[in-house]
Amino acid sequence: MSENYRVMFAGLANDTQPSDAQTKLATKLNASPSKVAAFFENKPLFAPCSKDKALKQAKLLASFGIKSKLQPLNTSSSADNSNNNDDAALQRDERIFNALDYITSSLIRIEEKLDDLEQRLPTVAEQPSTIDEDDWQNDDLLLDEELNTPLKKRSNALLYSLIAMVVLLLIVLGLSFAFPDLFSFLDS
């Protein structure tokens, strides 16, 4: 891994005013004045970068009369943090696998108990069902009655009267559309 550096404020040149340097730097970098002012209070202005880029940033600051120093960032601490994160992730994964193993074994035990209960219950449950199945077969069919009974004829008078009423209403509706003045006496 390449080592990263951060440019930090070290001071001002003898002939440089802090307010002039801040305004020039803010306009050059298009940064907010508060961010530039924070840089003068030893807060980082630039993101960590390679040594070459950090040197270019320091030269830019020097052109405005700002003295700076390069601060190396400790990459080993980030590696330690990543190792700690990896260890924590491994422990979390191990706990999850243990919980899943426990759940699986519990489900297997429950299934075994259900199988045992299932083997005990069918002997009791099958006896009533066999009795019920036999009952319907023992019933005598009532074949004494005739299977071919004559159908009763219904009177179609009601049907014919309804059809006649609908046809009559359709004729009246057609006449009212054809001759609107014919039924004008109903409006008054």
Coordinates of N, CA and C in Angstrom, one line a residue:
M1 N 0.8 -1.2 0.0 CA 0.0 0.0 0.0 C 0.9 1.2 0.0
S2 N 0.5 2.2 -0.8 CA 1.2 3.5 -0.7 C 0.7 4.3 0.5
E3 N 1.6 5.1 1.0 CA 1.3 5.8 2.2 C 0.7 7.1 1.8
N4 N -0.4 7.5 2.5 CA -1.1 8.8 2.2 C -0.6 9.9 3.1
Y5 N -0.7 11.1 2.6 CA -0.3 12.3 3.3 C -1.4 13.3 3.3
R6 N -1.4 14.1 4.4 CA -2.4 15.2 4.5 C -1.6 16.5 4.7
V7 N -2.0 17.6 4.0 CA -1.4 18.9 4.1 C -2.0 19.6 5.2
M8 N -1.2 20.1 6.2 CA -1.7 20.8 7.4 C -1.1 22.2 7.4
F9 N -1.7 23.1 8.1 CA -1.3 24.5 8.2 C -0.1 24.5 9.2
A10 N 0.9 25.3 8.8 CA 2.1 25.4 9.6 C 2.4 26.9 10.0
G11 N 1.9 27.8 9.3 CA 2.1 29.2 9.6 C 1.9 30.1 8.3
L12 N 2.2 31.4 8.5 CA 2.2 32.3 7.4 C 3.5 32.9 7.1
A13 N 3.8 33.3 5.9 CA 5.0 34.0 5.6 C 5.0 35.3 6.2
N14 N 6.2 36.0 6.4 CA 6.3 37.2 7.1 C 5.5 38.3 6.5
D15 N 5.4 38.4 5.2 CA 4.7 39.6 4.6 C 3.2 39.2 4.2
T16 N 2.7 38.2 4.8 CA 1.3 37.7 4.4 C 0.3 38.0 5.5
Q17 N -0.8 38.7 5.2 CA -1.9 38.9 6.1 C -2.8 37.7 6.1
P18 N -3.3 37.3 7.3 CA -4.2 36.1 7.4 C -5.5 36.3 6.5
S19 N -6.1 37.5 6.6 CA -7.3 37.7 5.9 C -7.1 37.7 4.4
D20 N -6.0 38.2 3.9 CA -5.7 38.2 2.5 C -5.5 36.8 2.0
A21 N -4.7 36.0 2.8 CA -4.4 34.6 2.4 C -5.7 33.8 2.3
Q22 N -6.6 34.0 3.3 CA -7.8 33.3 3.4 C -8.7 33.6 2.2
T23 N -8.9 34.8 1.8 CA -9.8 35.2 0.7 C -9.2 34.7 -0.6
K24 N -7.8 34.8 -0.8 CA -7.2 34.3 -2.1 C -7.4 32.8 -2.2
L25 N -7.1 32.1 -1.1 CA -7.2 30.7 -1.1 C -8.7 30.2 -1.4
A26 N -9.6 30.9 -0.8 CA -11.0 30.5 -0.9 C -11.5 30.7 -2.4
T27 N -11.0 31.8 -3.0 CA -11.4 32.1 -4.4 C -10.7 31.1 -5.3
K28 N -9.5 30.8 -5.1 CA -8.7 29.9 -5.9 C -9.3 28.5 -5.9
L29 N -9.7 28.0 -4.7 CA -10.2 26.6 -4.5 C -11.7 26.5 -4.6
N30 N -12.4 27.7 -4.8 CA -13.8 27.7 -4.8 C -14.4 27.0 -3.6
A31 N -13.8 27.3 -2.4 CA -14.2 26.7 -1.2 C -14.9 27.8 -0.3
S32 N -15.6 27.4 0.7 CA -16.3 28.3 1.5 C -15.2 29.0 2.5
P33 N -15.4 30.3 2.8 CA -14.5 30.9 3.7 C -14.4 30.3 5.1
S34 N -15.5 29.7 5.5 CA -15.4 29.0 6.8 C -14.5 27.8 6.8
K35 N -14.5 27.0 5.6 CA -13.7 25.9 5.5 C -12.2 26.3 5.5
V36 N -11.9 27.4 4.8 CA -10.5 27.9 4.7 C -10.1 28.4 6.1
A37 N -11.0 29.1 6.8 CA -10.7 29.5 8.2 C -10.4 28.3 9.1
A38 N -11.2 27.2 8.9 CA -10.9 26.0 9.7 C -9.6 25.4 9.4
F39 N -9.1 25.6 8.1 CA -7.7 25.1 7.8 C -6.7 25.9 8.6
F40 N -6.9 27.1 8.8 CA -5.9 27.9 9.6 C -6.0 27.6 11.1
E41 N -7.0 26.8 11.5 CA -7.1 26.3 12.9 C -6.7 24.8 12.9
N42 N -5.8 24.4 12.0 CA -5.3 23.0 12.0 C -6.3 22.0 11.7
K43 N -7.3 22.3 10.9 CA -8.3 21.4 10.4 C -7.9 21.0 9.0
P44 N -8.1 19.8 8.5 CA -7.7 19.5 7.1 C -8.6 20.2 6.1
L45 N -7.9 20.6 5.1 CA -8.6 21.3 3.9 C -8.7 20.3 2.8
F46 N -7.7 19.5 2.6 CA -7.7 18.6 1.5 C -7.8 17.2 2.0
A47 N -8.3 16.3 1.1 CA -8.4 14.9 1.5 C -7.1 14.2 1.5
P48 N -6.8 13.1 2.2 CA -5.6 12.4 2.2 C -5.3 12.0 0.7
C49 N -4.0 12.1 0.4 CA -3.6 11.7 -1.0 C -2.2 11.2 -1.0
S50 N -1.7 10.9 -2.2 CA -0.3 10.5 -2.4 C 0.7 11.6 -2.1
K51 N 1.9 11.3 -1.9 CA 2.9 12.3 -1.6 C 3.1 13.3 -2.7
D52 N 3.1 12.9 -3.9 CA 3.2 13.8 -5.0 C 2.1 14.9 -5.1
K53 N 0.9 14.4 -4.9 CA -0.2 15.3 -4.9 C -0.2 16.2 -3.7
A54 N 0.2 15.7 -2.6 CA 0.3 16.5 -1.3 C 1.4 17.6 -1.5
L55 N 2.5 17.3 -2.2 CA 3.5 18.3 -2.4 C 3.0 19.4 -3.4
K56 N 2.2 19.0 -4.3 CA 1.6 20.0 -5.2 C 0.7 21.0 -4.5
Q57 N -0.1 20.4 -3.5 CA -1.0 21.2 -2.7 C -0.2 22.1 -1.8
A58 N 0.9 21.7 -1.3 CA 1.8 22.5 -0.5 C 2.4 23.7 -1.3
K59 N 2.8 23.4 -2.5 CA 3.3 24.5 -3.4 C 2.2 25.5 -3.7
L60 N 1.0 25.1 -3.9 CA -0.1 26.0 -4.1 C -0.3 26.9 -2.9
L61 N -0.3 26.3 -1.7 CA -0.4 27.1 -0.5 C 0.7 28.1 -0.3
A62 N 1.9 27.6 -0.7 CA 3.1 28.5 -0.6 C 3.0 29.7 -1.5
S63 N 2.3 29.5 -2.7 CA 2.2 30.7 -3.6 C 1.3 31.7 -3.0
F64 N 0.5 31.4 -2.0 CA -0.3 32.4 -1.3 C 0.3 32.9 0.0
G65 N 1.5 32.4 0.3 CA 2.2 32.8 1.5 C 1.8 32.0 2.7
I66 N 1.3 30.8 2.5 CA 0.9 29.9 3.6 C 1.9 28.8 3.7
K67 N 2.5 28.7 4.9 CA 3.5 27.6 5.1 C 2.6 26.4 5.5
S68 N 3.1 25.2 5.0 CA 2.3 24.0 5.4 C 3.3 22.9 5.6
K69 N 2.8 21.8 6.2 CA 3.6 20.6 6.4 C 2.9 19.4 6.0
L70 N 3.6 18.4 5.6 CA 3.0 17.1 5.2 C 2.9 16.2 6.4
Q71 N 1.7 15.7 6.7 CA 1.5 14.8 7.8 C 1.2 13.4 7.3
P72 N 2.0 12.4 7.5 CA 1.8 11.1 7.0 C 0.6 10.5 7.8
L73 N -0.2 9.8 7.1 CA -1.4 9.1 7.8 C -1.0 7.7 8.1
N74 N -1.3 7.2 9.2 CA -0.9 5.9 9.7 C -1.9 4.9 9.0
T75 N -1.4 4.2 8.0 CA -2.2 3.2 7.4 C -2.3 1.9 8.2
S76 N -1.4 1.7 9.1 CA -1.4 0.5 9.9 C -2.6 0.5 10.8
S77 N -3.0 1.7 11.3 CA -4.2 1.7 12.2 C -5.5 1.3 11.4
S78 N -5.5 1.8 10.2 CA -6.7 1.4 9.4 C -6.7 -0.1 9.1
A79 N -5.5 -0.7 8.9 CA -5.4 -2.1 8.7 C -5.8 -2.9 10.0
D80 N -5.4 -2.3 11.2 CA -5.8 -2.9 12.4 C -7.3 -2.9 12.6
N81 N -7.9 -1.7 12.2 CA -9.3 -1.6 12.3 C -10.0 -2.6 11.3
S82 N -9.4 -2.7 10.1 CA -10.1 -3.7 9.2 C -9.9 -5.1 9.8
N83 N -8.8 -5.4 10.4 CA -8.6 -6.7 11.0 C -9.6 -6.9 12.2
N84 N -9.8 -5.9 13.0 CA -10.8 -6.0 14.0 C -12.2 -6.1 13.5
N85 N -12.5 -5.4 12.4 CA -13.8 -5.6 11.7 C -14.0 -7.0 11.2
D86 N -12.9 -7.5 10.6 CA -13.0 -8.9 10.1 C -13.2 -9.9 11.2
D87 N -12.5 -9.7 12.4 CA -12.7 -10.6 13.5 C -14.1 -10.5 14.0
A88 N -14.6 -9.3 14.1 CA -16.0 -9.1 14.6 C -17.0 -9.7 13.6
A89 N -16.7 -9.6 12.3 CA -17.6 -10.2 11.3 C -17.6 -11.7 11.4
L90 N -16.4 -12.3 11.7 CA -16.3 -13.7 11.8 C -17.0 -14.2 13.0
Q91 N -16.9 -13.5 14.1 CA -17.6 -13.9 15.3 C -19.1 -13.8 15.2
R92 N -19.5 -12.8 14.5 CA -21.0 -12.6 14.2 C -21.5 -13.8 13.3
D93 N -20.7 -14.1 12.3 CA -21.1 -15.2 11.4 C -21.1 -16.5 12.2
E94 N -20.1 -16.7 13.1 CA -20.1 -17.9 13.9 C -21.3 -18.1 14.8
R95 N -21.7 -16.9 15.4 CA -22.9 -16.9 16.2 C -24.2 -17.2 15.4
I96 N -24.2 -16.7 14.2 CA -25.4 -16.9 13.3 C -25.4 -18.4 13.0
F97 N -24.3 -19.0 12.6 CA -24.3 -20.4 12.2 C -24.6 -21.3 13.4
N98 N -24.2 -20.9 14.6 CA -24.6 -21.7 15.8 C -26.1 -21.6 16.0
A99 N -26.6 -20.4 15.9 CA -28.1 -20.3 16.1 C -28.9 -21.1 15.0
L100 N -28.4 -21.0 13.8 CA -29.1 -21.8 12.7 C -28.9 -23.3 13.0
D101 N -27.8 -23.7 13.5 CA -27.6 -25.1 13.8 C -28.6 -25.5 14.9
Y102 N -28.7 -24.7 16.0 CA -29.7 -25.0 17.0 C -31.1 -25.1 16.5
I103 N -31.5 -24.1 15.7 CA -32.8 -24.1 15.1 C -33.1 -25.4 14.3
T104 N -32.1 -25.8 13.5 CA -32.2 -27.0 12.7 C -32.4 -28.2 13.5
S105 N -31.6 -28.3 14.6 CA -31.7 -29.5 15.4 C -33.0 -29.5 16.2
S106 N -33.5 -28.4 16.6 CA -34.8 -28.3 17.2 C -35.9 -28.7 16.3
L107 N -35.8 -28.3 15.0 CA -36.8 -28.7 14.1 C -36.8 -30.2 13.8
I108 N -35.6 -30.8 13.8 CA -35.5 -32.2 13.6 C -36.1 -32.9 14.8
R109 N -35.9 -32.5 16.0 CA -36.5 -33.1 17.2 C -38.0 -33.0 17.2
I110 N -38.5 -31.9 16.8 CA -40.0 -31.7 16.7 C -40.6 -32.6 15.6
E111 N -39.9 -32.7 14.5 CA -40.4 -33.6 13.4 C -40.4 -35.1 13.9
E112 N -39.4 -35.5 14.7 CA -39.4 -36.8 15.2 C -40.5 -37.1 16.2
K113 N -40.8 -36.1 17.0 CA -41.9 -36.2 18.0 C -43.2 -36.3 17.2
L114 N -43.4 -35.5 16.2 CA -44.6 -35.5 15.4 C -44.8 -36.9 14.7
D115 N -43.7 -37.5 14.2 CA -43.8 -38.8 13.6 C -44.2 -39.8 14.6
D116 N -43.7 -39.7 15.9 CA -44.1 -40.7 16.9 C -45.6 -40.5 17.2
L117 N -46.0 -39.3 17.3 CA -47.5 -39.1 17.6 C -48.3 -39.5 16.4
E118 N -47.8 -39.3 15.2 CA -48.6 -39.7 14.1 C -48.7 -41.3 14.0
Q119 N -47.7 -42.0 14.4 CA -47.8 -43.4 14.4 C -48.7 -43.9 15.5
R120 N -48.9 -43.2 16.6 CA -49.8 -43.6 17.7 C -51.2 -43.3 17.3
L121 N -51.5 -42.2 16.7 CA -52.9 -41.7 16.5 C -53.6 -42.5 15.4
P122 N -52.9 -42.9 14.3 CA -53.7 -43.5 13.2 C -54.5 -44.7 13.6
T123 N -54.0 -45.5 14.6 CA -54.7 -46.7 15.0 C -56.1 -46.3 15.6
V124 N -56.1 -45.2 16.3 CA -57.3 -44.8 17.0 C -58.2 -44.1 15.9
A125 N -57.6 -43.3 15.1 CA -58.4 -42.5 14.1 C -58.9 -43.3 13.0
E126 N -58.3 -44.4 12.6 CA -58.7 -45.2 11.5 C -59.9 -46.0 11.8
Q127 N -60.1 -46.5 13.0 CA -61.2 -47.3 13.4 C -62.5 -46.7 13.2
P128 N -62.8 -45.4 13.6 CA -64.1 -44.8 13.4 C -64.3 -44.5 11.9
S129 N -63.2 -44.2 11.1 CA -63.4 -44.0 9.7 C -63.8 -45.2 9.0
T130 N -63.3 -46.4 9.4 CA -63.7 -47.6 8.7 C -65.1 -48.0 9.0
I131 N -65.6 -47.7 10.2 CA -67.0 -47.9 10.5 C -67.9 -47.0 9.7
D132 N -67.5 -45.8 9.6 CA -68.3 -44.8 8.8 C -68.3 -45.3 7.3
E133 N -67.2 -45.7 6.8 CA -67.2 -46.2 5.4 C -68.1 -47.4 5.2
D134 N -68.1 -48.3 6.2 CA -69.0 -49.5 6.0 C -70.4 -49.1 6.1
D135 N -70.8 -48.1 6.9 CA -72.2 -47.8 7.1 C -72.9 -47.5 5.8
W136 N -72.3 -46.7 5.0 CA -73.0 -46.3 3.8 C -73.2 -47.5 2.8
Q137 N -72.2 -48.4 2.9 CA -72.3 -49.6 2.0 C -73.4 -50.6 2.5
N138 N -73.7 -50.6 3.7 CA -74.7 -51.5 4.3 C -76.1 -51.0 4.1
D139 N -76.3 -49.7 3.8 CA -77.6 -49.2 3.6 C -78.2 -49.8 2.3
D140 N -79.5 -50.2 2.5 CA -80.2 -50.8 1.3 C -80.7 -49.6 0.4
L141 N -80.5 -49.8 -0.8 CA -81.0 -48.8 -1.8 C -82.5 -48.9 -1.8
L142 N -83.1 -47.8 -1.9 CA -84.5 -47.8 -1.9 C -85.0 -47.8 -3.4
L143 N -85.1 -49.0 -3.9 CA -85.4 -49.1 -5.3 C -86.9 -49.4 -5.5
D144 N -87.6 -49.2 -4.4 CA -89.1 -49.5 -4.5 C -89.8 -48.5 -5.3
E145 N -89.3 -47.3 -5.3 CA -90.0 -46.2 -6.1 C -89.5 -46.3 -7.5
E146 N -90.4 -45.8 -8.3 CA -90.0 -45.7 -9.8 C -88.9 -44.7 -10.0
L147 N -88.0 -45.1 -10.9 CA -86.9 -44.1 -11.2 C -87.4 -43.2 -12.3
N148 N -88.2 -43.6 -13.1 CA -88.7 -42.8 -14.3 C -90.1 -42.2 -14.0
T149 N -90.1 -41.2 -13.2 CA -91.4 -40.5 -12.9 C -91.6 -39.5 -14.1
P150 N -92.9 -39.4 -14.5 CA -93.2 -38.4 -15.6 C -93.0 -37.0 -15.1
L151 N -92.5 -36.2 -16.0 CA -92.3 -34.8 -15.6 C -93.6 -34.0 -15.7
K152 N -93.8 -33.1 -14.7 CA -95.0 -32.4 -14.7 C -94.9 -31.2 -15.7
K153 N -96.0 -31.0 -16.5 CA -96.0 -30.0 -17.4 C -96.4 -28.7 -16.7
R154 N -95.6 -27.7 -17.0 CA -95.8 -26.4 -16.4 C -96.6 -25.5 -17.3
S155 N -97.3 -24.6 -16.7 CA -98.1 -23.7 -17.6 C -97.2 -22.6 -18.0
N156 N -97.2 -22.3 -19.3 CA -96.3 -21.3 -19.9 C -97.1 -20.0 -20.0
A157 N -98.2 -19.8 -19.4 CA -99.0 -18.6 -19.5 C -98.3 -17.4 -19.0
L158 N -97.6 -17.6 -17.8 CA -96.9 -16.5 -17.2 C -95.8 -16.0 -18.1
L159 N -95.1 -17.0 -18.7 CA -94.0 -16.6 -19.6 C -94.5 -15.9 -20.8
Y160 N -95.6 -16.4 -21.4 CA -96.1 -15.7 -22.6 C -96.7 -14.3 -22.3
S161 N -97.2 -14.2 -21.1 CA -97.7 -12.8 -20.7 C -96.6 -11.8 -20.5
L162 N -95.5 -12.3 -19.9 CA -94.3 -11.4 -19.8 C -93.7 -11.0 -21.1
I163 N -93.6 -11.9 -22.0 CA -93.1 -11.6 -23.3 C -94.0 -10.6 -24.1
A164 N -95.3 -10.8 -23.9 CA -96.3 -9.9 -24.6 C -96.2 -8.5 -24.0
M165 N -96.0 -8.4 -22.7 CA -95.8 -7.1 -22.0 C -94.6 -6.4 -22.5
V166 N -93.5 -7.1 -22.6 CA -92.2 -6.5 -23.1 C -92.4 -6.0 -24.5
V167 N -93.0 -6.8 -25.4 CA -93.2 -6.4 -26.8 C -94.1 -5.1 -26.8
L168 N -95.1 -5.1 -26.0 CA -96.0 -4.0 -26.0 C -95.3 -2.7 -25.6
L169 N -94.5 -2.8 -24.5 CA -93.7 -1.7 -24.0 C -92.7 -1.2 -25.1
L170 N -92.1 -2.1 -25.8 CA -91.1 -1.7 -26.9 C -91.8 -1.0 -28.0
I171 N -93.0 -1.4 -28.3 CA -93.8 -0.8 -29.4 C -94.1 0.6 -28.9
V172 N -94.6 0.8 -27.7 CA -94.9 2.2 -27.2 C -93.7 3.0 -27.2
L173 N -92.5 2.5 -26.8 CA -91.3 3.3 -26.8 C -90.9 3.7 -28.2
G174 N -91.0 2.8 -29.1 CA -90.7 3.1 -30.5 C -91.6 4.2 -31.1
L175 N -92.9 4.1 -30.7 CA -93.8 5.1 -31.2 C -93.5 6.5 -30.6
S176 N -93.1 6.5 -29.3 CA -92.8 7.8 -28.6 C -91.5 8.4 -29.2
F177 N -90.6 7.6 -29.7 CA -89.5 8.2 -30.4 C -89.8 8.6 -31.8
A178 N -90.7 7.9 -32.5 CA -91.0 8.2 -33.9 C -92.0 9.4 -33.9
F179 N -92.9 9.4 -33.0 CA -93.9 10.5 -33.0 C -93.9 11.1 -31.6
P180 N -93.0 12.1 -31.3 CA -93.0 12.7 -30.0 C -94.2 13.4 -29.6
D181 N -94.9 14.0 -30.6 CA -96.1 14.7 -30.2 C -97.3 13.9 -29.9
L182 N -97.3 12.6 -30.2 CA -98.4 11.7 -30.0 C -98.7 11.5 -28.5
F183 N -97.6 11.5 -27.7 CA -97.8 11.3 -26.2 C -97.6 12.6 -25.4
S184 N -97.8 13.7 -26.0 CA -97.6 15.0 -25.4 C -98.7 15.2 -24.3
F185 N -99.8 14.6 -24.3 CA -100.8 14.7 -23.3 C -100.4 14.2 -21.9
L186 N -99.3 13.3 -21.9 CA -98.8 12.7 -20.7 C -98.0 13.8 -20.0
D187 N -97.4 14.7 -20.7 CA -96.5 15.7 -20.1 C -97.3 16.7 -19.3
S188 N -98.5 17.0 -19.7 CA -99.3 18.1 -19.1 C -100.1 17.7 -17.9

